[in-house]
Amino acid sequence: MDTIQFHYSHNSAEPETTRLGGLISGTRIGVEVEIEDMPDAPKVPGWRCIPDGSLRNSGVEYVFNGPIGGAGAVSRLNKLQAELDGQGTFGPRTSVHVHMDARDMLWSNVCDLVTLYAMVEPYLFSLCGQEREESIYALSLYRGENQITDLINIFRDGPLALNSRVWSKYSAINILSLRERGAIEFRGHSGTSNTAVLCNWINHLLALKAFIHHPDKSLSSLPKMLSTHGPMAMLREVFGDLVNSNREHVLYSEQKLYHGVWVAEELLFHSRMRQVQSTIRENNSGQKQLLKLKDKLCAD
Amino acid sequence: MSRDHVVGDMTARDFSATYADTYLKFKSRDDDGYYPAKVLDVCMSDDKWAVFVEKINGDKVLLDLKDPSIEVDYRWPTLGFINVEDHAVFVRRKAHRQWKKGLRDLLLDVRVMDDRIINELREAGAKYGALFGKVHYEELYSPEYTKVDEAIEQVISGEKIARCISPKFAITSRYNIENPVLMYKDSIVGVVNNYGGIEIPKMLDHLIPMLERVVPNGYNSISLQP
């Protein structure tokens, strides 16, 4: 079976670090932090500082100087927090983007991860900053449902058909980054350099990948778990103990989680729906309804 | 509402760049509730500024957003199915690179239930204007869903081409299908039988909990087929 690294000719994935430093896995990540009002942006070890024209007042973007996982990533986040303390502004235009290494994943794993993400997205947006669910730079799947049709086509057509004509990077989950970097980019989070907040967010993203790779976990069992055991049980199955320290977000997103699951079910069961549609068309062909409509609506 | 945020944080120029030519919902002193309107322009003079908006009915109003009696709802509507005249449309939002945050046409993907039937009806003499357009934005912002039993009755009888029963589900006639069908978004997922019940194949039983939530009173008319 071919991995993302093979499909897009990326360098092979290095072994994951075992020094986790507060993260739940050693998967390599890349982080981009946007900040405004930075005319004298300081240099931060482990980060590149890039002017960003989409931001105001000398806004800049700090970008990981190459992907890194575990304790090394946390160390960089700590350095950024220390250097930016008291500087700049994290206004409504700023965001944090996290790239998660997916080179070791199969295409089917990626499809499952995107589906799992869709399922829990309302909860994740509660963590990100709820006002960002309709962000024009990171539109959520459950508020931008046309993206679901695009995803169904992408899942069907496979990794080589993935390009900027079939997917927009301005989605909350940017899978175009698979082709560019061998990573999945999560664009939802609001701007911050707070290490604790960022580690919490990154751990949730790492948990998605861990769930997909876990041999005993089942994606298709989650909708039923939501129906029978409720949101907390479903989220705990995906994120484990992380939800204990984020209970207010579970409560906030409870009702919206059903929308996430419905989006995911569309991805999971789309082929069944197509099959049912074909069967209904074949077994029920006829013009009876059209004749009734002409009779009622075309009188005179 | 986030009125304070926008007025406090945005300049007139920002507001214009972000919301001009898009739809938002406004509520002013004399209005009963929020109404959708298109932001036409932002007028500036010295330190004052106001927005010039056009309601769906064509009325144009100047609104001073610093007036505390004026409220703005910046959220997008729910979207999904809405009833339009005798038919229904399914409206979804697209992810698209752009600066504007409000609702605008190019961000909407609209599917008509069922445009082939409407074309046939037009050829047979029925008069249909635009199948979806600006005049229907009021419905987009304040959709009214038909009860499932009424929707079935109206579609079976030929009185309506389609009726939506929730943002995700609609009962509709489809071209060259003998009986009305149940749509889930843009997929046919069930058939309305000759007794007015809805039959859904068992392989789509995952839809049942969703239907229970959206049509609690009509659930008894829905049955699973092996």
Short mmCIF file of C-alpha atoms in Angstrom, two decimals:
data_model
loop_
_atom_site.label_atom_id
_atom_site.label_comp_id
_atom_site.label_asym_id
_atom_site.label_seq_id
_atom_site.Cartn_x
_atom_site.Cartn_y
_atom_site.Cartn_z
CA MET A 1 0.00 0.00 0.00
CA ASP A 2 1.37 3.42 -0.95
CA THR A 3 1.80 6.25 1.48
CA ILE A 4 1.43 10.00 0.98
CA GLN A 5 5.22 10.22 0.83
CA PHE A 6 5.17 7.88 -2.20
CA HIS A 7 2.19 9.49 -3.95
CA TYR A 8 3.71 12.97 -3.91
CA SER A 9 7.40 12.01 -4.05
CA HIS A 10 8.29 13.56 -0.69
CA ASN A 11 11.35 12.65 1.32
CA SER A 12 10.70 9.66 3.53
CA ALA A 13 9.31 10.38 6.98
CA GLU A 14 11.94 10.35 9.72
CA PRO A 15 11.22 8.28 12.85
CA GLU A 16 9.01 10.16 15.27
CA THR A 17 10.72 11.57 18.33
CA THR A 18 10.11 9.84 21.64
CA ARG A 19 10.74 13.02 23.68
CA LEU A 20 7.19 14.33 23.71
CA GLY A 21 7.53 17.33 26.03
CA GLY A 22 3.81 17.71 26.71
CA LEU A 23 2.54 16.65 23.29
CA ILE A 24 0.76 13.32 22.99
CA SER A 25 2.78 12.01 20.06
CA GLY A 26 6.05 12.64 18.30
CA THR A 27 4.51 13.34 14.88
CA ARG A 28 6.32 16.23 13.21
CA ILE A 29 4.43 19.45 12.92
CA GLY A 30 4.90 22.88 11.41
CA VAL A 31 3.34 25.94 13.04
CA GLU A 32 2.59 29.40 11.60
CA VAL A 33 1.63 32.19 14.00
CA GLU A 34 0.33 35.52 12.65
CA ILE A 35 0.62 38.73 14.66
CA GLU A 36 -0.05 42.42 13.89
CA ASP A 37 1.59 45.68 15.06
CA MET A 38 5.14 44.35 14.85
CA PRO A 39 7.31 47.08 13.29
CA ASP A 40 10.36 45.67 15.11
CA ALA A 41 9.61 41.99 15.05
CA PRO A 42 12.26 40.17 17.11
CA LYS A 43 14.18 37.16 15.84
CA VAL A 44 13.14 33.95 17.57
CA PRO A 45 15.35 30.83 17.51
CA GLY A 46 13.70 28.01 15.54
CA TRP A 47 11.35 30.39 13.74
CA ARG A 48 11.43 32.41 10.53
CA CYS A 49 9.74 35.80 10.58
CA ILE A 50 7.97 36.70 7.32
CA PRO A 51 6.12 39.97 6.55
CA ASP A 52 2.47 39.24 5.79
CA GLY A 53 0.61 41.68 3.52
CA SER A 54 -2.80 40.39 4.59
CA LEU A 55 -2.17 41.67 8.14
CA ARG A 56 -2.29 45.26 9.46
CA ASN A 57 0.38 47.56 10.85
CA SER A 58 3.56 45.68 10.02
CA GLY A 59 1.94 42.30 10.58
CA VAL A 60 4.22 39.30 10.39
CA GLU A 61 4.01 35.55 10.37
CA TYR A 62 6.33 33.41 12.48
CA VAL A 63 6.89 30.05 10.81
CA PHE A 64 8.65 26.96 12.17
CA ASN A 65 12.11 26.71 10.69
CA GLY A 66 11.39 23.21 9.39
CA PRO A 67 9.06 20.59 10.85
CA ILE A 68 9.77 19.14 14.26
CA GLY A 69 7.83 17.03 16.76
CA GLY A 70 7.49 16.47 20.49
CA ALA A 71 9.68 18.36 22.97
CA GLY A 72 11.49 20.23 20.18
CA ALA A 73 8.22 21.73 18.96
CA VAL A 74 7.16 22.69 22.48
CA SER A 75 10.53 24.33 23.07
CA ARG A 76 10.02 26.50 19.98
CA LEU A 77 6.53 27.47 21.14
CA ASN A 78 7.94 28.45 24.54
CA LYS A 79 10.60 30.63 22.91
CA LEU A 80 8.02 32.37 20.75
CA GLN A 81 5.77 33.04 23.72
CA ALA A 82 8.69 34.51 25.68
CA GLU A 83 9.91 36.73 22.82
CA LEU A 84 6.44 38.05 21.90
CA ASP A 85 5.39 38.69 25.48
CA GLY A 86 3.80 42.16 25.60
CA GLN A 87 4.36 42.79 21.90
CA GLY A 88 2.04 43.08 18.94
CA THR A 89 -1.66 42.32 18.65
CA PHE A 90 -3.53 39.10 18.00
CA GLY A 91 -6.56 40.75 16.34
CA PRO A 92 -9.42 39.14 14.44
CA ARG A 93 -7.36 38.92 11.24
CA THR A 94 -4.64 36.79 12.81
CA SER A 95 -4.63 33.02 12.97
CA VAL A 96 -2.47 29.99 13.73
CA HIS A 97 -1.95 27.30 11.12
CA VAL A 98 -0.68 23.85 12.08
CA HIS A 99 0.74 21.43 9.53
CA MET A 100 0.72 17.80 10.66
CA ASP A 101 3.05 15.33 8.96
CA ALA A 102 1.01 12.82 6.97
CA ARG A 103 3.78 11.28 4.86
CA ASP A 104 3.40 7.95 6.68
CA MET A 105 -0.35 7.80 6.05
CA LEU A 106 -2.16 5.87 3.34
CA TRP A 107 -4.66 7.75 1.19
CA SER A 108 -7.43 5.81 2.94
CA ASN A 109 -6.02 7.00 6.28
CA VAL A 110 -6.19 10.59 5.05
CA CYS A 111 -9.82 10.14 3.92
CA ASP A 112 -10.64 8.68 7.35
CA LEU A 113 -8.85 11.51 9.14
CA VAL A 114 -10.73 14.16 7.18
CA THR A 115 -14.00 12.35 7.92
CA LEU A 116 -13.11 12.13 11.61
CA TYR A 117 -12.18 15.82 11.58
CA ALA A 118 -15.59 16.64 10.05
CA MET A 119 -17.30 14.67 12.80
CA VAL A 120 -15.65 16.57 15.65
CA GLU A 121 -15.16 19.91 13.86
CA PRO A 122 -17.78 21.86 15.87
CA TYR A 123 -15.94 20.94 19.07
CA LEU A 124 -12.60 21.86 17.49
CA PHE A 125 -13.99 25.25 16.47
CA SER A 126 -15.05 25.86 20.03
CA LEU A 127 -11.36 25.43 20.90
CA CYS A 128 -10.19 27.53 17.94
CA GLY A 129 -12.37 30.50 18.69
CA GLN A 130 -16.02 30.01 17.75
CA GLU A 131 -16.18 33.22 15.73
CA ARG A 132 -13.80 31.59 13.25
CA GLU A 133 -16.20 28.88 12.04
CA GLU A 134 -17.20 31.22 9.20
CA SER A 135 -13.75 32.71 8.65
CA ILE A 136 -13.23 33.48 5.00
CA TYR A 137 -9.70 32.10 5.28
CA ALA A 138 -10.59 28.89 7.12
CA LEU A 139 -14.21 28.00 6.41
CA SER A 140 -15.51 25.11 8.49
CA LEU A 141 -16.93 22.09 6.68
CA TYR A 142 -20.21 22.27 8.57
CA ARG A 143 -20.79 25.93 7.61
CA GLY A 144 -19.48 25.55 4.06
CA GLU A 145 -21.20 22.39 2.94
CA ASN A 146 -20.33 22.69 -0.71
CA GLN A 147 -16.94 21.47 0.42
CA ILE A 148 -18.47 18.07 1.23
CA THR A 149 -19.29 17.40 -2.41
CA ASP A 150 -15.73 18.37 -3.30
CA LEU A 151 -14.36 15.99 -0.67
CA ILE A 152 -16.53 13.12 -1.92
CA ASN A 153 -15.07 13.62 -5.39
CA ILE A 154 -11.52 13.91 -4.03
CA PHE A 155 -11.89 10.72 -1.97
CA ARG A 156 -13.19 8.93 -5.07
CA ASP A 157 -10.57 10.23 -7.50
CA GLY A 158 -7.55 9.59 -5.28
CA PRO A 159 -4.36 11.45 -4.38
CA LEU A 160 -3.15 12.22 -7.88
CA ALA A 161 -6.32 14.18 -8.71
CA LEU A 162 -5.87 16.50 -5.73
CA ASN A 163 -5.07 20.04 -6.84
CA SER A 164 -6.14 23.64 -6.31
CA ARG A 165 -8.94 23.30 -8.87
CA VAL A 166 -10.74 20.71 -6.75
CA TRP A 167 -9.99 22.02 -3.24
CA SER A 168 -9.54 25.46 -1.76
CA LYS A 169 -6.77 26.18 0.70
CA TYR A 170 -9.22 28.57 2.39
CA SER A 171 -10.91 25.67 4.06
CA ALA A 172 -10.41 25.00 7.78
CA ILE A 173 -8.67 21.78 6.75
CA ASN A 174 -6.30 22.25 3.84
CA ILE A 175 -5.44 18.96 2.20
CA LEU A 176 -3.59 20.68 -0.66
CA SER A 177 -0.72 20.77 1.80
CA LEU A 178 -0.39 16.99 1.28
CA ARG A 179 0.93 17.65 -2.18
CA GLU A 180 3.13 20.59 -1.20
CA ARG A 181 4.53 19.38 2.12
CA GLY A 182 3.22 15.89 2.82
CA ALA A 183 1.15 17.41 5.60
CA ILE A 184 -2.45 18.25 6.47
CA GLU A 185 -2.89 21.90 7.39
CA PHE A 186 -5.39 22.96 10.05
CA ARG A 187 -6.14 26.68 9.64
CA GLY A 188 -8.90 27.21 12.15
CA HIS A 189 -7.20 28.55 15.27
CA SER A 190 -7.29 32.22 16.20
CA GLY A 191 -3.99 34.09 16.63
CA THR A 192 -2.06 33.43 19.85
CA SER A 193 1.45 32.65 21.08
CA ASN A 194 0.28 31.10 24.33
CA THR A 195 2.10 27.75 24.57
CA ALA A 196 -0.53 26.08 26.74
CA VAL A 197 -3.32 27.06 24.34
CA LEU A 198 -1.31 25.97 21.31
CA CYS A 199 -0.26 22.65 22.87
CA ASN A 200 -3.89 21.94 23.71
CA TRP A 201 -4.86 22.62 20.09
CA ILE A 202 -1.98 20.64 18.62
CA ASN A 203 -2.69 17.68 20.91
CA HIS A 204 -6.25 17.57 19.65
CA LEU A 205 -4.96 17.43 16.07
CA LEU A 206 -2.40 14.75 16.92
CA ALA A 207 -5.18 12.77 18.58
CA LEU A 208 -7.04 12.64 15.26
CA LYS A 209 -4.08 10.93 13.61
CA ALA A 210 -3.55 8.62 16.59
CA PHE A 211 -7.21 7.57 16.40
CA ILE A 212 -6.95 6.71 12.71
CA HIS A 213 -3.80 4.64 13.26
CA HIS A 214 -5.19 2.87 16.33
CA PRO A 215 -6.06 -0.74 15.41
CA ASP A 216 -8.93 -1.00 17.91
CA LYS A 217 -10.71 2.28 17.14
CA SER A 218 -13.55 2.46 14.63
CA LEU A 219 -14.59 5.62 12.84
CA SER A 220 -17.96 4.22 11.80
CA SER A 221 -18.94 3.46 15.40
CA LEU A 222 -18.76 7.11 16.46
CA PRO A 223 -22.14 8.36 15.12
CA LYS A 224 -23.94 5.59 17.02
CA MET A 225 -21.89 6.41 20.11
CA LEU A 226 -23.06 10.01 19.85
CA SER A 227 -26.69 8.89 19.62
CA THR A 228 -26.54 6.35 22.42
CA HIS A 229 -23.92 7.70 24.85
CA GLY A 230 -23.81 11.41 24.06
CA PRO A 231 -21.16 13.94 22.99
CA MET A 232 -18.81 13.49 25.93
CA ALA A 233 -18.49 9.74 25.30
CA MET A 234 -17.85 10.25 21.59
CA LEU A 235 -15.27 12.97 22.13
CA ARG A 236 -13.54 10.98 24.86
CA GLU A 237 -13.27 8.05 22.45
CA VAL A 238 -11.43 10.32 20.01
CA PHE A 239 -9.48 12.64 22.28
CA GLY A 240 -9.15 10.62 25.49
CA ASP A 241 -8.33 12.63 28.59
CA LEU A 242 -7.92 15.86 26.61
CA VAL A 243 -11.65 16.47 26.87
CA ASN A 244 -11.50 16.50 30.69
CA SER A 245 -9.73 19.85 30.67
CA ASN A 246 -11.98 21.19 27.87
CA ARG A 247 -15.39 20.40 29.27
CA GLU A 248 -16.78 23.86 28.59
CA HIS A 249 -16.05 23.37 24.90
CA VAL A 250 -17.81 20.00 24.94
CA LEU A 251 -20.87 21.63 26.48
CA TYR A 252 -20.75 24.57 24.09
CA SER A 253 -20.54 22.38 20.99
CA GLU A 254 -22.97 19.62 22.05
CA GLN A 255 -25.77 20.49 19.64
CA LYS A 256 -23.48 21.47 16.80
CA LEU A 257 -21.72 18.10 17.02
CA TYR A 258 -24.75 16.51 15.36
CA HIS A 259 -24.11 18.69 12.32
CA GLY A 260 -20.51 17.51 12.28
CA VAL A 261 -21.58 13.89 12.43
CA TRP A 262 -24.10 14.42 9.65
CA VAL A 263 -21.38 15.88 7.47
CA ALA A 264 -19.14 12.92 8.28
CA GLU A 265 -21.93 10.44 7.57
CA GLU A 266 -22.32 11.97 4.15
CA LEU A 267 -18.66 11.26 3.53
CA LEU A 268 -18.87 7.77 5.03
CA PHE A 269 -22.06 6.66 3.33
CA HIS A 270 -21.98 8.58 0.10
CA SER A 271 -21.52 5.48 -2.08
CA ARG A 272 -24.55 3.88 -0.40
CA MET A 273 -26.58 6.98 -1.14
CA ARG A 274 -25.56 6.93 -4.80
CA GLN A 275 -26.51 3.25 -4.96
CA VAL A 276 -29.91 3.93 -3.38
CA GLN A 277 -30.51 6.84 -5.74
CA SER A 278 -29.76 4.66 -8.78
CA THR A 279 -32.00 1.88 -7.50
CA ILE A 280 -34.89 4.26 -6.84
CA ARG A 281 -34.56 5.80 -10.28
CA GLU A 282 -34.48 2.35 -11.93
CA ASN A 283 -37.39 0.89 -9.98
CA ASN A 284 -39.68 3.91 -10.04
CA SER A 285 -39.37 5.39 -13.48
CA GLY A 286 -42.51 7.06 -14.76
CA GLN A 287 -44.21 10.36 -15.49
CA LYS A 288 -47.17 10.19 -13.09
CA GLN A 289 -45.95 13.09 -10.95
CA LEU A 290 -45.07 15.23 -13.95
CA LEU A 291 -48.57 14.74 -15.37
CA LYS A 292 -50.15 15.72 -12.04
CA LEU A 293 -47.98 18.84 -11.88
CA LYS A 294 -48.94 19.82 -15.44
CA ASP A 295 -52.57 19.28 -14.54
CA LYS A 296 -52.35 21.47 -11.43
CA LEU A 297 -49.80 24.10 -12.35
CA CYS A 298 -50.36 24.58 -16.06
CA ALA A 299 -54.12 25.04 -16.04
CA ASP A 300 -55.38 27.41 -18.75
CA MET B 1 -24.45 40.40 18.48
CA SER B 2 -20.99 41.61 17.66
CA ARG B 3 -21.97 45.20 16.89
CA ASP B 4 -19.55 46.65 19.38
CA HIS B 5 -16.70 44.64 17.96
CA VAL B 6 -17.22 45.87 14.42
CA VAL B 7 -17.90 49.48 15.21
CA GLY B 8 -15.19 49.62 17.83
CA ASP B 9 -12.54 47.84 15.85
CA MET B 10 -13.25 48.67 12.23
CA THR B 11 -12.90 51.92 10.39
CA ALA B 12 -15.38 52.97 7.74
CA ARG B 13 -12.85 51.90 5.13
CA ASP B 14 -12.50 48.48 6.78
CA PHE B 15 -16.25 48.07 6.90
CA SER B 16 -16.57 48.96 3.26
CA ALA B 17 -13.78 46.59 2.24
CA THR B 18 -15.28 43.76 4.26
CA TYR B 19 -19.02 44.12 3.75
CA ALA B 20 -19.80 46.32 0.70
CA ASP B 21 -21.89 44.42 -1.87
CA THR B 22 -22.75 41.70 0.63
CA TYR B 23 -25.85 40.93 2.67
CA LEU B 24 -26.10 41.37 6.44
CA LYS B 25 -29.06 41.56 8.78
CA PHE B 26 -29.99 44.88 10.38
CA LYS B 27 -32.47 45.98 13.02
CA SER B 28 -33.26 49.60 13.69
CA ARG B 29 -35.62 51.39 16.06
CA ASP B 30 -38.71 51.15 13.86
CA ASP B 31 -38.28 47.56 12.74
CA ASP B 32 -40.05 44.58 14.27
CA GLY B 33 -37.08 42.30 13.78
CA TYR B 34 -33.92 41.81 11.78
CA TYR B 35 -34.15 42.21 8.03
CA PRO B 36 -31.55 41.23 5.40
CA ALA B 37 -30.15 44.07 3.33
CA LYS B 38 -27.31 44.61 0.91
CA VAL B 39 -24.57 47.03 1.97
CA LEU B 40 -24.39 49.44 -0.95
CA ASP B 41 -21.91 51.98 0.35
CA VAL B 42 -20.26 53.46 3.40
CA CYS B 43 -20.63 57.23 3.69
CA MET B 44 -17.91 59.16 5.50
CA SER B 45 -17.71 62.74 6.71
CA ASP B 46 -15.11 63.95 9.22
CA ASP B 47 -15.30 61.51 12.12
CA LYS B 48 -18.78 60.22 11.30
CA TRP B 49 -19.75 57.40 9.04
CA ALA B 50 -22.88 55.50 8.15
CA VAL B 51 -23.84 52.61 5.89
CA PHE B 52 -26.25 52.84 3.00
CA VAL B 53 -28.21 49.61 2.63
CA GLU B 54 -30.87 48.24 0.30
CA LYS B 55 -33.62 46.00 1.63
CA ILE B 56 -34.88 43.05 -0.41
CA ASN B 57 -37.98 45.08 -1.40
CA GLY B 58 -35.73 47.78 -2.89
CA ASP B 59 -36.08 50.33 -0.07
CA LYS B 60 -32.81 52.12 0.63
CA VAL B 61 -31.87 53.19 4.18
CA LEU B 62 -28.95 55.09 5.73
CA LEU B 63 -27.86 53.57 9.06
CA ASP B 64 -25.51 55.07 11.63
CA LEU B 65 -23.92 52.00 13.20
CA LYS B 66 -22.80 54.00 16.21
CA ASP B 67 -26.45 54.57 17.08
CA PRO B 68 -27.03 52.08 19.92
CA SER B 69 -30.57 51.37 18.72
CA ILE B 70 -29.23 49.85 15.51
CA GLU B 71 -28.11 46.25 15.62
CA VAL B 72 -26.30 44.20 13.03
CA ASP B 73 -26.22 40.43 12.73
CA TYR B 74 -23.07 39.43 10.87
CA ARG B 75 -23.78 35.70 10.87
CA TRP B 76 -24.58 33.81 7.72
CA PRO B 77 -28.00 32.17 7.54
CA THR B 78 -28.29 28.42 8.10
CA LEU B 79 -28.68 27.70 4.34
CA GLY B 80 -29.82 24.25 3.15
CA PHE B 81 -33.26 23.66 1.65
CA ILE B 82 -35.67 26.57 1.29
CA ASN B 83 -39.12 26.72 -0.28
CA VAL B 84 -39.31 28.96 -3.35
CA GLU B 85 -42.72 29.42 -4.93
CA ASP B 86 -43.84 25.92 -6.03
CA HIS B 87 -40.38 24.36 -5.89
CA ALA B 88 -37.48 24.18 -3.45
CA VAL B 89 -33.77 24.89 -3.74
CA PHE B 90 -30.83 23.48 -1.83
CA VAL B 91 -28.28 26.21 -1.05
CA ARG B 92 -24.73 25.56 0.12
CA ARG B 93 -21.78 27.81 0.83
CA LYS B 94 -18.54 27.47 -1.11
CA ALA B 95 -15.03 28.06 0.26
CA HIS B 96 -13.62 30.79 -1.94
CA ARG B 97 -10.71 33.21 -1.77
CA GLN B 98 -12.14 36.67 -1.17
CA TRP B 99 -12.04 39.58 1.24
CA LYS B 100 -15.76 39.99 1.76
CA LYS B 101 -17.24 38.38 4.84
CA GLY B 102 -20.97 38.86 4.24
CA LEU B 103 -23.23 36.72 2.09
CA ARG B 104 -22.88 37.21 -1.65
CA ASP B 105 -24.05 35.36 -4.74
CA LEU B 106 -20.71 33.95 -5.84
CA LEU B 107 -20.34 32.09 -2.56
CA LEU B 108 -23.61 30.21 -2.98
CA ASP B 109 -24.10 26.90 -4.74
CA VAL B 110 -27.79 26.49 -5.58
CA ARG B 111 -29.51 23.25 -6.72
CA VAL B 112 -33.10 23.46 -7.93
CA MET B 113 -35.65 20.71 -7.22
CA ASP B 114 -36.18 19.89 -10.11
CA ASP B 115 -35.11 22.12 -13.00
CA ARG B 116 -36.00 19.54 -15.67
CA ILE B 117 -39.55 19.38 -14.36
CA ILE B 118 -39.75 23.18 -14.30
CA ASN B 119 -38.55 23.34 -17.90
CA GLU B 120 -41.28 20.86 -18.88
CA LEU B 121 -43.86 22.93 -17.03
CA ARG B 122 -42.64 26.09 -18.72
CA GLU B 123 -43.00 24.43 -22.10
CA ALA B 124 -46.51 23.41 -21.11
CA GLY B 125 -47.42 27.02 -20.33
CA ALA B 126 -46.59 27.52 -16.64
CA LYS B 127 -44.98 30.86 -15.85
CA TYR B 128 -41.79 30.68 -13.82
CA GLY B 129 -39.39 33.57 -13.35
CA ALA B 130 -35.92 33.15 -11.89
CA LEU B 131 -35.74 29.87 -9.98
CA PHE B 132 -33.65 31.56 -7.28
CA GLY B 133 -32.48 35.13 -6.97
CA LYS B 134 -32.21 38.20 -4.80
CA VAL B 135 -35.95 38.32 -4.16
CA HIS B 136 -35.70 34.97 -2.37
CA TYR B 137 -33.01 36.09 0.10
CA GLU B 138 -35.69 36.92 2.66
CA GLU B 139 -36.63 33.24 2.66
CA LEU B 140 -32.97 32.30 2.83
CA TYR B 141 -32.57 34.26 6.06
CA SER B 142 -35.90 33.23 7.59
CA PRO B 143 -36.80 29.86 6.10
CA GLU B 144 -40.14 28.29 6.87
CA TYR B 145 -40.29 24.52 6.70
CA THR B 146 -43.41 22.56 5.81
CA LYS B 147 -44.69 19.86 8.15
CA VAL B 148 -43.84 16.47 6.69
CA ASP B 149 -47.45 15.30 6.29
CA GLU B 150 -48.43 18.56 4.59
CA ALA B 151 -45.35 18.38 2.35
CA ILE B 152 -46.23 14.86 1.26
CA GLU B 153 -49.84 15.82 0.57
CA GLN B 154 -48.92 18.92 -1.43
CA VAL B 155 -46.31 17.14 -3.55
CA ILE B 156 -48.34 13.95 -4.13
CA SER B 157 -51.31 16.00 -5.30
CA GLY B 158 -49.20 17.96 -7.78
CA GLU B 159 -49.99 21.21 -6.01
CA LYS B 160 -46.27 21.77 -5.38
CA ILE B 161 -43.17 20.47 -7.12
CA ALA B 162 -41.25 20.27 -3.84
CA ARG B 163 -41.50 21.26 -0.17
CA CYS B 164 -38.64 21.30 2.29
CA ILE B 165 -39.24 19.84 5.72
CA SER B 166 -35.90 20.87 7.28
CA PRO B 167 -32.61 22.42 6.11
CA LYS B 168 -31.43 18.93 5.12
CA PHE B 169 -34.57 17.14 3.93
CA ALA B 170 -37.22 17.79 1.28
CA ILE B 171 -40.10 15.97 -0.37
CA THR B 172 -39.98 16.51 -4.11
CA SER B 173 -41.09 15.24 -7.47
CA ARG B 174 -38.14 14.32 -9.66
CA TYR B 175 -38.07 14.09 -13.43
CA ASN B 176 -39.00 10.63 -14.69
CA ILE B 177 -39.63 9.20 -11.22
CA GLU B 178 -43.16 7.90 -10.71
CA ASN B 179 -43.59 8.80 -7.04
CA PRO B 180 -42.39 11.75 -4.98
CA VAL B 181 -39.09 11.13 -3.21
CA LEU B 182 -37.34 12.12 0.00
CA MET B 183 -34.19 14.13 -0.63
CA TYR B 184 -31.30 14.37 1.82
CA LYS B 185 -29.37 17.37 0.53
CA ASP B 186 -28.87 16.52 -3.16
CA SER B 187 -29.38 12.77 -2.85
CA ILE B 188 -32.58 10.78 -3.28
CA VAL B 189 -32.79 8.62 -0.16
CA GLY B 190 -36.40 7.41 -0.02
CA VAL B 191 -39.70 7.07 -1.87
CA VAL B 192 -43.15 8.30 -0.91
CA ASN B 193 -45.41 5.27 -1.36
CA ASN B 194 -48.99 5.28 -2.61
CA TYR B 195 -50.27 5.50 0.98
CA GLY B 196 -48.34 8.66 1.81
CA GLY B 197 -45.63 6.92 3.83
CA ILE B 198 -41.89 7.33 3.22
CA GLU B 199 -39.84 4.21 2.53
CA ILE B 200 -36.10 4.39 3.18
CA PRO B 201 -33.80 1.46 2.28
CA LYS B 202 -32.33 -0.19 5.37
CA MET B 203 -28.79 0.51 4.16
CA LEU B 204 -29.47 4.20 4.89
CA ASP B 205 -30.74 3.63 8.43
CA HIS B 206 -28.13 6.10 9.70
CA LEU B 207 -30.53 8.81 8.48
CA ILE B 208 -33.24 7.75 10.91
CA PRO B 209 -31.82 9.43 14.04
CA MET B 210 -31.45 12.60 12.00
CA LEU B 211 -35.04 12.38 10.76
CA GLU B 212 -36.23 11.76 14.30
CA ARG B 213 -34.62 15.03 15.32
CA VAL B 214 -35.89 17.12 12.41
CA VAL B 215 -39.40 15.70 11.88
CA PRO B 216 -40.41 14.35 15.28
CA ASN B 217 -44.12 14.46 14.56
CA GLY B 218 -43.89 12.90 11.15
CA TYR B 219 -41.63 10.06 12.08
CA ASN B 220 -44.46 7.49 12.17
CA SER B 221 -44.92 7.79 8.41
CA ILE B 222 -41.33 6.70 7.75
CA SER B 223 -40.47 3.03 7.37
CA LEU B 224 -37.27 1.10 6.63
CA GLN B 225 -37.26 -1.25 3.65
CA PRO B 226 -34.98 -4.31 3.50
#
